[in-house]
mmCIF file of C-alpha atoms in Angstrom:
data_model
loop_
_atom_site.group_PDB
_atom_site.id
_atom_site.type_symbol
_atom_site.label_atom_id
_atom_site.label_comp_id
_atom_site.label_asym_id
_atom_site.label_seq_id
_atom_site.Cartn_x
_atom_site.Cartn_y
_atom_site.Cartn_z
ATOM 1 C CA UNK A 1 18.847 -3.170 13.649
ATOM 2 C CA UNK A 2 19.770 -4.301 10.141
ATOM 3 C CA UNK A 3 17.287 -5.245 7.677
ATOM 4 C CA UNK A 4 17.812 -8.093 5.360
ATOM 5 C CA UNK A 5 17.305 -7.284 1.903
ATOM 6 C CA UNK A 6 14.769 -8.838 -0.126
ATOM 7 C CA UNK A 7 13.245 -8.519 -3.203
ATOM 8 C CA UNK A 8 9.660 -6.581 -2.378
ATOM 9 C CA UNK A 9 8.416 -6.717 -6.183
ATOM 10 C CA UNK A 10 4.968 -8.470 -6.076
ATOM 11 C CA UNK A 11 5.588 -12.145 -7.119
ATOM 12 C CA UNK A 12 4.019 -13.236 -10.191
ATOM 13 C CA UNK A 13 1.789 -16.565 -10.041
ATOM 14 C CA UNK A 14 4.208 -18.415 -11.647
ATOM 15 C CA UNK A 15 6.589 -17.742 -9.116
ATOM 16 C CA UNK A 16 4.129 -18.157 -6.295
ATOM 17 C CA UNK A 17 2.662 -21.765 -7.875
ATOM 18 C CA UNK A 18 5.645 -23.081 -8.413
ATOM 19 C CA UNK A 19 8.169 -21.502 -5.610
ATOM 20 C CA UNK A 20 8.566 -22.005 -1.845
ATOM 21 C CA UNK A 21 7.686 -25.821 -2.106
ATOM 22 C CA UNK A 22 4.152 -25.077 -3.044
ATOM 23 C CA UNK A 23 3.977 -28.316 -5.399
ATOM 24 C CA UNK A 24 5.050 -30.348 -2.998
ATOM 25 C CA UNK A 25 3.335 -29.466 -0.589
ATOM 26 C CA UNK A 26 0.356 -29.707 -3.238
ATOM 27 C CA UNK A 27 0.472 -33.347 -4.132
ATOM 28 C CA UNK A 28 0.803 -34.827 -1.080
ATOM 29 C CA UNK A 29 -2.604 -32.962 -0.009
ATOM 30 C CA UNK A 30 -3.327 -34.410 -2.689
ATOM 31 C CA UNK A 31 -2.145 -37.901 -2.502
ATOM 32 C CA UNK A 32 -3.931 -37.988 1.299
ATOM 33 C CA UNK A 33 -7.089 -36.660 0.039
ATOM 34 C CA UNK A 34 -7.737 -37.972 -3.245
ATOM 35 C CA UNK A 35 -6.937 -41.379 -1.524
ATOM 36 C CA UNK A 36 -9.730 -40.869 1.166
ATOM 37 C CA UNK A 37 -12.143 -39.690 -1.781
ATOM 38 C CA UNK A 38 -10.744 -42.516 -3.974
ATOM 39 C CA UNK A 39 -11.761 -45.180 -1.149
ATOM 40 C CA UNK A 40 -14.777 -43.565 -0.452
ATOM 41 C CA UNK A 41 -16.237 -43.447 -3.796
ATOM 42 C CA UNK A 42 -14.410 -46.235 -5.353
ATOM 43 C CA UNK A 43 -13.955 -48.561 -2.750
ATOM 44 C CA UNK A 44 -16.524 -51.509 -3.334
ATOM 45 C CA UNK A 45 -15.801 -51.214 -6.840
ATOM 46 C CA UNK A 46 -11.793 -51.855 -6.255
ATOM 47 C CA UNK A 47 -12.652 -54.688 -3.887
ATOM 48 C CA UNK A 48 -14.747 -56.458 -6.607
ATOM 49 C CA UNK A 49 -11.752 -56.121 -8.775
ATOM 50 C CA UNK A 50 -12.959 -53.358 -11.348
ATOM 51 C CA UNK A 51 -11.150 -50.568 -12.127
ATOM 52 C CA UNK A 52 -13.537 -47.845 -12.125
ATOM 53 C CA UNK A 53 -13.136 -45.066 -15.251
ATOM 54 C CA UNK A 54 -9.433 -43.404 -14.979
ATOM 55 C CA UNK A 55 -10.729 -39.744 -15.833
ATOM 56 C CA UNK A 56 -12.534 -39.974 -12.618
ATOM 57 C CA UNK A 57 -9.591 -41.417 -10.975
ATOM 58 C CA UNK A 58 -7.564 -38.804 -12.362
ATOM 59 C CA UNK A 59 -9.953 -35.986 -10.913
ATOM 60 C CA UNK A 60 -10.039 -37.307 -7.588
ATOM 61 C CA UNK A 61 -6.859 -36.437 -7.179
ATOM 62 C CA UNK A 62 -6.378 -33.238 -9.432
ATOM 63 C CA UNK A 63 -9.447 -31.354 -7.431
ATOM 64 C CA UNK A 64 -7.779 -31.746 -4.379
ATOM 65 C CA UNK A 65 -4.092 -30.599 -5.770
ATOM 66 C CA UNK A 66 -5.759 -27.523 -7.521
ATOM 67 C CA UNK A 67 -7.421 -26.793 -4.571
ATOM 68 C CA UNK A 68 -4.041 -27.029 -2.533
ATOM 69 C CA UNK A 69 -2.405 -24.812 -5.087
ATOM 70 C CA UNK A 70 -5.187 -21.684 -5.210
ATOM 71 C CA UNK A 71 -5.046 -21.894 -1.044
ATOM 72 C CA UNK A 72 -1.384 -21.666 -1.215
ATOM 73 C CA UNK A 73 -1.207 -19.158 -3.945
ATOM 74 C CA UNK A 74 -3.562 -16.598 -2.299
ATOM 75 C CA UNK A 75 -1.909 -17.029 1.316
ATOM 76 C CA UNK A 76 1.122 -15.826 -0.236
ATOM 77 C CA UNK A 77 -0.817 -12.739 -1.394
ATOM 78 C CA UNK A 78 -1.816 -12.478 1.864
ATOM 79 C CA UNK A 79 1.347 -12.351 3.401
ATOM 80 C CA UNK A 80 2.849 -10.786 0.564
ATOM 81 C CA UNK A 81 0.577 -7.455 1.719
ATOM 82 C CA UNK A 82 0.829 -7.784 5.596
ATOM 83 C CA UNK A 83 4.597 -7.932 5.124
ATOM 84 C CA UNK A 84 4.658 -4.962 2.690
ATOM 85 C CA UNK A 85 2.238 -2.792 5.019
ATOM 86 C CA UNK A 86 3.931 -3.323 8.343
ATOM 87 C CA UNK A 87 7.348 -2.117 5.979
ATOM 88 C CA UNK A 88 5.310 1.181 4.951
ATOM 89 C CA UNK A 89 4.561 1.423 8.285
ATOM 90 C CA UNK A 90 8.454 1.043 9.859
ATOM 91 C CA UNK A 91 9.594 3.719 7.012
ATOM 92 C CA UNK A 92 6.211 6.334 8.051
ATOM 93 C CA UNK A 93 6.899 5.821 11.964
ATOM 94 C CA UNK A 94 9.098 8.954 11.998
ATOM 95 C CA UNK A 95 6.169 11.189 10.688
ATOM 96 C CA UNK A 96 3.691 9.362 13.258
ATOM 97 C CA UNK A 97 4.404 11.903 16.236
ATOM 98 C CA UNK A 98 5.729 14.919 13.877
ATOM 99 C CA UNK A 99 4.569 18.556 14.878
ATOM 100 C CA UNK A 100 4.116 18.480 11.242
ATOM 101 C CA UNK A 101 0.632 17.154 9.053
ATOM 102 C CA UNK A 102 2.532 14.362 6.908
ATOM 103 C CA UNK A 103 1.329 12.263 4.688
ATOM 104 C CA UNK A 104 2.912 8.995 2.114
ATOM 105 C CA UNK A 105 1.122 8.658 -1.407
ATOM 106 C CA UNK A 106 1.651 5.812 -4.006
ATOM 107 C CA UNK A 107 3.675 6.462 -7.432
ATOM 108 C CA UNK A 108 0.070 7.943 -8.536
ATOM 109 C CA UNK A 109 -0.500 10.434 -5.897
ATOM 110 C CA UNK A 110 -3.443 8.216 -4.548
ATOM 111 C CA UNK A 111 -2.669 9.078 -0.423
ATOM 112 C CA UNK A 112 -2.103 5.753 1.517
ATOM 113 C CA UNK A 113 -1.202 7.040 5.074
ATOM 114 C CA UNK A 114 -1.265 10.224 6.874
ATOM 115 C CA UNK A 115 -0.620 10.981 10.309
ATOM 116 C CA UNK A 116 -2.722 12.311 13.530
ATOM 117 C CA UNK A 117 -1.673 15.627 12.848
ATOM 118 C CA UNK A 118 -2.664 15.919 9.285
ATOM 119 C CA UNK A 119 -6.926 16.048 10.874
ATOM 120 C CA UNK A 120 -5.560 18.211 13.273
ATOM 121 C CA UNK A 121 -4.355 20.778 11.061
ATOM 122 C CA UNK A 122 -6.960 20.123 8.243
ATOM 123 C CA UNK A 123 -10.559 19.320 10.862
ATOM 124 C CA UNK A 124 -12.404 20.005 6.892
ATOM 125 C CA UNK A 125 -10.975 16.569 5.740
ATOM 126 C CA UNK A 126 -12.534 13.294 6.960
ATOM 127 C CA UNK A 127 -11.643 9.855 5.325
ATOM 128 C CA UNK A 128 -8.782 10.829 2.232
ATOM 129 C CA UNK A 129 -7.935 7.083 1.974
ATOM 130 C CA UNK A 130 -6.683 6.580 -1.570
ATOM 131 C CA UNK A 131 -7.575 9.995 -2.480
ATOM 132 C CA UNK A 132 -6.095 11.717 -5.431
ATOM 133 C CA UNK A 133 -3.654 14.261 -3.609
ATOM 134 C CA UNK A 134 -3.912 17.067 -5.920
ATOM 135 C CA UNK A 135 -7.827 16.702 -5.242
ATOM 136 C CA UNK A 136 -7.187 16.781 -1.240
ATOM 137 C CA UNK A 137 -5.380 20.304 -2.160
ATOM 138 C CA UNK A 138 -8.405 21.800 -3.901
ATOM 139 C CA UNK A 139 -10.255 20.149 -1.179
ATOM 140 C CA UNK A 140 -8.626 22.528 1.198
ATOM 141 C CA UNK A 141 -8.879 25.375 -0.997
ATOM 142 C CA UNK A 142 -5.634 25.667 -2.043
ATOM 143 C CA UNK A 143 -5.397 27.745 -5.477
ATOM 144 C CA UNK A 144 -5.428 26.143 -8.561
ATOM 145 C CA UNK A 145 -1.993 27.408 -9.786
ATOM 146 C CA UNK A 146 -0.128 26.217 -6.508
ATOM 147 C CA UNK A 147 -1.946 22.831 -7.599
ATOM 148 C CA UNK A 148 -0.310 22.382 -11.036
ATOM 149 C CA UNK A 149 2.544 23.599 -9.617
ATOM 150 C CA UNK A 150 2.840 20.979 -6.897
ATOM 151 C CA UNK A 151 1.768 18.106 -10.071
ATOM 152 C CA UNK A 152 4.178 19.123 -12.491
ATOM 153 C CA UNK A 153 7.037 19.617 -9.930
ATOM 154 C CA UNK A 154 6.705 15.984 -8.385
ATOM 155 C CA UNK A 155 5.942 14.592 -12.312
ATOM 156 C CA UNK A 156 9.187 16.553 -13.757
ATOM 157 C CA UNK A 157 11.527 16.925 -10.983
ATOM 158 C CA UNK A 158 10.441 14.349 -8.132
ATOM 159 C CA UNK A 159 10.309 17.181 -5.374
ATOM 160 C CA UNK A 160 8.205 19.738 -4.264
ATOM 161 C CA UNK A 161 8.834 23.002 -2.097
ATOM 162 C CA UNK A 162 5.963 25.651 -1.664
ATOM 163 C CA UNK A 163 6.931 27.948 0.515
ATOM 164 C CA UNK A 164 3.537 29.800 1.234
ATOM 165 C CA UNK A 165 0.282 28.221 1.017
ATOM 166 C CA UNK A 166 -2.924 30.363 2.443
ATOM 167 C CA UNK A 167 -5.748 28.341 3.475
ATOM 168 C CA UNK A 168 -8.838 29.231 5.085
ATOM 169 C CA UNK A 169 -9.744 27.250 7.980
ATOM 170 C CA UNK A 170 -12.705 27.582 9.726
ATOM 171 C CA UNK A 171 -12.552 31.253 8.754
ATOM 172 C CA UNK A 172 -9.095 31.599 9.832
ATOM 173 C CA UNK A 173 -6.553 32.192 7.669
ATOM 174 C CA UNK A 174 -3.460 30.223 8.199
ATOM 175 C CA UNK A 175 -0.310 29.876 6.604
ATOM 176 C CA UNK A 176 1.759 26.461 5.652
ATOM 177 C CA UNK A 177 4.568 25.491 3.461
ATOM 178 C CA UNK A 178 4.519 22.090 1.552
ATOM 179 C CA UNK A 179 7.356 19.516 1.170
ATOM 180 C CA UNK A 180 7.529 16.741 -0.911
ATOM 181 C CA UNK A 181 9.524 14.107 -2.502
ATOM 182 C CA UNK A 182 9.317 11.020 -4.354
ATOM 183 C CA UNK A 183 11.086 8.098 -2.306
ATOM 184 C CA UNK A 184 12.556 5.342 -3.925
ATOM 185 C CA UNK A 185 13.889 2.016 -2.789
ATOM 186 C CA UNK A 186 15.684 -0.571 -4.846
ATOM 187 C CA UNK A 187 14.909 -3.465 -2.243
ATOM 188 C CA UNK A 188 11.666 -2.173 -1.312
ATOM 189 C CA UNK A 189 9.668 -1.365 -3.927
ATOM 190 C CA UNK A 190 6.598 -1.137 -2.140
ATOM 191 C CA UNK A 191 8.350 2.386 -0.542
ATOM 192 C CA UNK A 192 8.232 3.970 -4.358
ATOM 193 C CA UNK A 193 6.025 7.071 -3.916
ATOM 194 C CA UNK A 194 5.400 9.864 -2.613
ATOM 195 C CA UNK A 195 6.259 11.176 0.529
ATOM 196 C CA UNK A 196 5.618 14.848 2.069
ATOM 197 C CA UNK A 197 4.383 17.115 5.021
ATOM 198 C CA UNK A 198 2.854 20.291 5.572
ATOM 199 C CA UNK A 199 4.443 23.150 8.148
ATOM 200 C CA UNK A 200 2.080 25.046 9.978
ATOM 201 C CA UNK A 201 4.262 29.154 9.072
ATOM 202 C CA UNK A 202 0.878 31.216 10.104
ATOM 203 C CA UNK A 203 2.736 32.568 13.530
ATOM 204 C CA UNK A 204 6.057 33.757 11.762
ATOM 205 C CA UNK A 205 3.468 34.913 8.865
ATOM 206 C CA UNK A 206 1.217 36.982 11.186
ATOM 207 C CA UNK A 207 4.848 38.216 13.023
ATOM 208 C CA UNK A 208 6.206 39.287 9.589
ATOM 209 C CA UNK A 209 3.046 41.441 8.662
ATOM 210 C CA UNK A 210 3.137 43.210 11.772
ATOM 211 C CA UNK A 211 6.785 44.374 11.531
ATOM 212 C CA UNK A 212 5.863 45.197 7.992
ATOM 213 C CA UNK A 213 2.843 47.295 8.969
ATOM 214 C CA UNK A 214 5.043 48.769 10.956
ATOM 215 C CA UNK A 215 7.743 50.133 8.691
#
């Protein structure tokens, strides 16, 4: 399937008041309805041959094209996000089913999606919706040094690689390694952020102590 490209950079309110044929569109709502209004309002006075006063004239018709506008404008927005979401959705359906807890955070490390897998492994977390990420680590316990490391790695260098991370779960001590990245997309820009997953290594851990208590 090929994707068209597009530009995904929020459109400014210039662009979305004056593109797409939203003027148009605008005045002849407003033509139709400030006509009604004007017959309506005005009509016996128009019939007796008076011209009744122009400002009110002239806002019988510009309520109804600001009106128009605004509507327009903010069902753009609208669709501007649903579109957006369902593309942050397409690019996060490969982590959906991974064995792994993944998650996809804005440019500012506020979380935006994680997958099943991600309560699975962490039961402690509930609702991290737009959570700081570095605050979902101490959340979990994670020590404060692998912390800053994990912040001044995806800051400086735009990836991340922990290799061991120990984290006590439900008294249980298990073992992970974390992977992240910063993703970037010229034609999506809604994609720009952060994208990562956590490996459950607590088996080959526990397998690795043995054969060193062993030695």
């Amino acid at each position: 399937m090929t994707v068209s490209k597009q530009n995904y950079t929020p459109p400014s309110t210039v662009q979305l008041i004056f593109g797409d044929g939203t003027p148009k569109k605008a005045l002849v709502i407003a033509f139709v309805v400030g006509s009604v209004l004007t017959a309506i309002n005005h009509g016996d006075l128009l019939l007796s041959g008076s011209t009744p006063p122009i400002w009110k004239i002239l806002l019988t018709f510009c309520v109804p094209y600001c009106v128009a506008t605004w509507g327009a404008v903010t069902g753009k927005r609208a669709q501007w996000s649903r579109d957006n979401e369902e593309i942050a959705d397409i690019s996060f359906f490969n982590f959906r089913n991974a064995i792994t807890a993944a998650y996809f955070a804005d440019e500012d490390l506020k979380v935006k999606k994680v997958n099943e897998n991600f309560f699975k492994f962490f039961p402690v977390l509930d609702n991290i919706a737009a959570s700081y990420f570095p605050d979902v680590l101490k959340q979990l316990g994670v020590p404060e040094a692998q912390i800053v490391e994990f912040t001044d790695n995806i800051n400086d260098k735009g990836f991340v690689l922990i290799p061991e991370i120990h984290i006590n779960i439900k008294g249980e001590e298990r073992v992970f390694s974390l992977l992240s990245t910063r993703t970037q997309d010229e034609d999506f820009s809604y994609l720009k952020g952060v994208q990562g997953q956590f490996i459950d290594r607590t088996d080959e851990w526990r397998l690795r102590r043995e054969r060193d208590n062993e030695l």
